[in-house]
Amino acid sequence: MGRVGVLLFAAWASAVAAHAAPVQWELSLGGNDHWYEAVWVSAGITWLEARSAAEARGGYLVTIKNAAENAFVYTLVSDQRFWFQDLTGCGNGPWLGGYQDPTARGYAEGA
């Protein structure tokens, strides 16, 4: 698993109130009232490290449930510093909550 320079997590208001610059996706704006924070890590971070960091701050890596949430989340990470290409040309961006363990029994990639 590679290292990516940003993690994105969401949490309830009470869990992030003391942190800098969380953004609430308000119900009045079609949201879910959850709070989101994009965190850039210049040295890079693995998915497992990102998950642990989010949990240590009282949150979790975001799991996007629909197009509206995807559009909202993208506004938080649309800055170019959150996206980059490695030497092979593969694009990388924020870590999200979905994870597929390739060492798990029954693991298979779709054809």
PDB file of C-alpha atoms in Angstrom:
ATOM      1  CA  MET A   1       0.000   0.000   0.000  1.00  0.00           C
ATOM      2  CA  GLY A   2       1.444   3.367  -1.005  1.00  0.00           C
ATOM      3  CA  ARG A   3       1.794   6.659   0.796  1.00  0.00           C
ATOM      4  CA  VAL A   4      -0.461   9.587  -0.043  1.00  0.00           C
ATOM      5  CA  GLY A   5      -0.081  13.128   1.215  1.00  0.00           C
ATOM      6  CA  VAL A   6      -3.624  13.768   2.405  1.00  0.00           C
ATOM      7  CA  LEU A   7      -6.308  12.153   4.456  1.00  0.00           C
ATOM      8  CA  LEU A   8      -9.911  13.195   4.556  1.00  0.00           C
ATOM      9  CA  PHE A   9     -12.072  12.438   7.509  1.00  0.00           C
ATOM     10  CA  ALA A  10     -15.521  13.204   8.765  1.00  0.00           C
ATOM     11  CA  ALA A  11     -16.832  13.245  12.297  1.00  0.00           C
ATOM     12  CA  TRP A  12     -19.685  14.585  14.370  1.00  0.00           C
ATOM     13  CA  ALA A  13     -19.503  18.174  15.566  1.00  0.00           C
ATOM     14  CA  SER A  14     -18.643  17.283  19.155  1.00  0.00           C
ATOM     15  CA  ALA A  15     -15.647  15.255  18.044  1.00  0.00           C
ATOM     16  CA  VAL A  16     -14.026  17.986  15.945  1.00  0.00           C
ATOM     17  CA  ALA A  17     -14.996  21.224  17.675  1.00  0.00           C
ATOM     18  CA  ALA A  18     -11.448  21.873  18.926  1.00  0.00           C
ATOM     19  CA  HIS A  19      -9.767  21.241  15.588  1.00  0.00           C
ATOM     20  CA  ALA A  20      -8.838  23.908  13.074  1.00  0.00           C
ATOM     21  CA  ALA A  21     -10.967  24.489   9.973  1.00  0.00           C
ATOM     22  CA  PRO A  22     -13.476  21.632   9.944  1.00  0.00           C
ATOM     23  CA  VAL A  23     -16.352  22.259   7.534  1.00  0.00           C
ATOM     24  CA  GLN A  24     -19.940  21.237   8.219  1.00  0.00           C
ATOM     25  CA  TRP A  25     -22.126  19.993   5.401  1.00  0.00           C
ATOM     26  CA  GLU A  26     -25.307  21.557   6.730  1.00  0.00           C
ATOM     27  CA  LEU A  27     -28.763  20.026   6.398  1.00  0.00           C
ATOM     28  CA  SER A  28     -30.015  23.374   5.132  1.00  0.00           C
ATOM     29  CA  LEU A  29     -27.605  22.995   2.214  1.00  0.00           C
ATOM     30  CA  GLY A  30     -28.743  19.450   1.417  1.00  0.00           C
ATOM     31  CA  GLY A  31     -26.099  17.855   3.626  1.00  0.00           C
ATOM     32  CA  ASN A  32     -25.978  15.438   6.534  1.00  0.00           C
ATOM     33  CA  ASP A  33     -24.778  17.831   9.308  1.00  0.00           C
ATOM     34  CA  HIS A  34     -21.484  15.917   9.559  1.00  0.00           C
ATOM     35  CA  TRP A  35     -18.191  17.780   9.844  1.00  0.00           C
ATOM     36  CA  TYR A  36     -15.360  17.168   7.369  1.00  0.00           C
ATOM     37  CA  GLU A  37     -11.693  18.046   7.405  1.00  0.00           C
ATOM     38  CA  ALA A  38      -9.082  17.591   4.699  1.00  0.00           C
ATOM     39  CA  VAL A  39      -5.625  17.129   6.200  1.00  0.00           C
ATOM     40  CA  TRP A  40      -2.530  17.385   4.035  1.00  0.00           C
ATOM     41  CA  VAL A  41       0.471  15.354   5.199  1.00  0.00           C
ATOM     42  CA  SER A  42       3.585  16.497   3.346  1.00  0.00           C
ATOM     43  CA  ALA A  43       5.651  13.381   4.132  1.00  0.00           C
ATOM     44  CA  GLY A  44       2.880  11.058   2.961  1.00  0.00           C
ATOM     45  CA  ILE A  45       0.796   8.604   4.922  1.00  0.00           C
ATOM     46  CA  THR A  46      -0.506   5.079   4.324  1.00  0.00           C
ATOM     47  CA  TRP A  47      -4.206   4.254   4.439  1.00  0.00           C
ATOM     48  CA  LEU A  48      -3.783   2.484   7.787  1.00  0.00           C
ATOM     49  CA  GLU A  49      -1.909   5.507   9.198  1.00  0.00           C
ATOM     50  CA  ALA A  50      -4.621   7.825   7.842  1.00  0.00           C
ATOM     51  CA  ARG A  51      -7.349   5.747   9.465  1.00  0.00           C
ATOM     52  CA  SER A  52      -5.483   5.735  12.793  1.00  0.00           C
ATOM     53  CA  ALA A  53      -4.879   9.496  12.602  1.00  0.00           C
ATOM     54  CA  ALA A  54      -8.554  10.182  11.903  1.00  0.00           C
ATOM     55  CA  GLU A  55      -9.645   7.916  14.761  1.00  0.00           C
ATOM     56  CA  ALA A  56      -7.122   9.531  17.136  1.00  0.00           C
ATOM     57  CA  ARG A  57      -8.794  12.881  16.396  1.00  0.00           C
ATOM     58  CA  GLY A  58     -12.262  11.478  17.065  1.00  0.00           C
ATOM     59  CA  GLY A  59     -13.238  10.984  13.420  1.00  0.00           C
ATOM     60  CA  TYR A  60     -13.097   8.432  10.661  1.00  0.00           C
ATOM     61  CA  LEU A  61     -12.096   8.322   7.007  1.00  0.00           C
ATOM     62  CA  VAL A  62     -15.061   9.491   4.984  1.00  0.00           C
ATOM     63  CA  THR A  63     -17.195   7.010   3.058  1.00  0.00           C
ATOM     64  CA  ILE A  64     -19.003   8.877   0.308  1.00  0.00           C
ATOM     65  CA  LYS A  65     -22.581   7.688  -0.079  1.00  0.00           C
ATOM     66  CA  ASN A  66     -23.943   9.678  -3.025  1.00  0.00           C
ATOM     67  CA  ALA A  67     -23.161  12.183  -5.777  1.00  0.00           C
ATOM     68  CA  ALA A  68     -24.105  15.183  -3.626  1.00  0.00           C
ATOM     69  CA  GLU A  69     -21.705  14.155  -0.873  1.00  0.00           C
ATOM     70  CA  ASN A  70     -19.007  13.480  -3.463  1.00  0.00           C
ATOM     71  CA  ALA A  71     -19.445  16.990  -4.882  1.00  0.00           C
ATOM     72  CA  PHE A  72     -19.261  18.531  -1.398  1.00  0.00           C
ATOM     73  CA  VAL A  73     -16.167  16.533  -0.427  1.00  0.00           C
ATOM     74  CA  TYR A  74     -14.457  17.416  -3.697  1.00  0.00           C
ATOM     75  CA  THR A  75     -14.766  21.128  -2.861  1.00  0.00           C
ATOM     76  CA  LEU A  76     -12.609  20.413   0.207  1.00  0.00           C
ATOM     77  CA  VAL A  77      -9.815  18.776  -1.794  1.00  0.00           C
ATOM     78  CA  SER A  78      -9.991  20.540  -5.154  1.00  0.00           C
ATOM     79  CA  ASP A  79      -6.708  22.367  -4.461  1.00  0.00           C
ATOM     80  CA  GLN A  80      -3.889  20.865  -6.542  1.00  0.00           C
ATOM     81  CA  ARG A  81      -1.761  20.101  -3.454  1.00  0.00           C
ATOM     82  CA  PHE A  82      -4.169  17.264  -2.612  1.00  0.00           C
ATOM     83  CA  TRP A  83      -3.549  15.516  -5.954  1.00  0.00           C
ATOM     84  CA  PHE A  84      -0.357  14.270  -7.596  1.00  0.00           C
ATOM     85  CA  GLN A  85       1.037  11.710 -10.012  1.00  0.00           C
ATOM     86  CA  ASP A  86       3.786   9.278  -9.144  1.00  0.00           C
ATOM     87  CA  LEU A  87       6.702   8.486 -11.472  1.00  0.00           C
ATOM     88  CA  THR A  88       4.634   5.872 -13.332  1.00  0.00           C
ATOM     89  CA  GLY A  89       1.866   8.388 -14.077  1.00  0.00           C
ATOM     90  CA  CYS A  90      -0.619   6.928 -11.593  1.00  0.00           C
ATOM     91  CA  GLY A  91      -2.775   9.564  -9.938  1.00  0.00           C
ATOM     92  CA  ASN A  92      -3.141   9.786  -6.187  1.00  0.00           C
ATOM     93  CA  GLY A  93      -5.453  11.788  -3.984  1.00  0.00           C
ATOM     94  CA  PRO A  94      -7.122  11.726  -0.583  1.00  0.00           C
ATOM     95  CA  TRP A  95      -7.545   8.557   1.420  1.00  0.00           C
ATOM     96  CA  LEU A  96     -11.194   7.654   1.903  1.00  0.00           C
ATOM     97  CA  GLY A  97     -12.884   5.080   4.145  1.00  0.00           C
ATOM     98  CA  GLY A  98     -13.218   2.227   1.674  1.00  0.00           C
ATOM     99  CA  TYR A  99     -10.532  -0.441   1.967  1.00  0.00           C
ATOM    100  CA  GLN A 100     -10.094  -3.883   0.482  1.00  0.00           C
ATOM    101  CA  ASP A 101      -7.545  -6.060   2.279  1.00  0.00           C
ATOM    102  CA  PRO A 102      -5.643  -8.083  -0.354  1.00  0.00           C
ATOM    103  CA  THR A 103      -4.538 -10.557   2.338  1.00  0.00           C
ATOM    104  CA  ALA A 104      -8.119 -11.371   3.378  1.00  0.00           C
ATOM    105  CA  ARG A 105      -9.554 -14.791   2.675  1.00  0.00           C
ATOM    106  CA  GLY A 106     -11.742 -14.617  -0.431  1.00  0.00           C
ATOM    107  CA  TYR A 107     -10.043 -11.452  -1.730  1.00  0.00           C
ATOM    108  CA  ALA A 108     -10.502 -11.034  -5.486  1.00  0.00           C
ATOM    109  CA  GLU A 109     -10.262  -8.150  -7.931  1.00  0.00           C
ATOM    110  CA  GLY A 110     -13.004  -7.780 -10.523  1.00  0.00           C
ATOM    111  CA  ALA A 111     -12.179  -8.786 -14.065  1.00  0.00           C
TER     112      ALA A 111
END
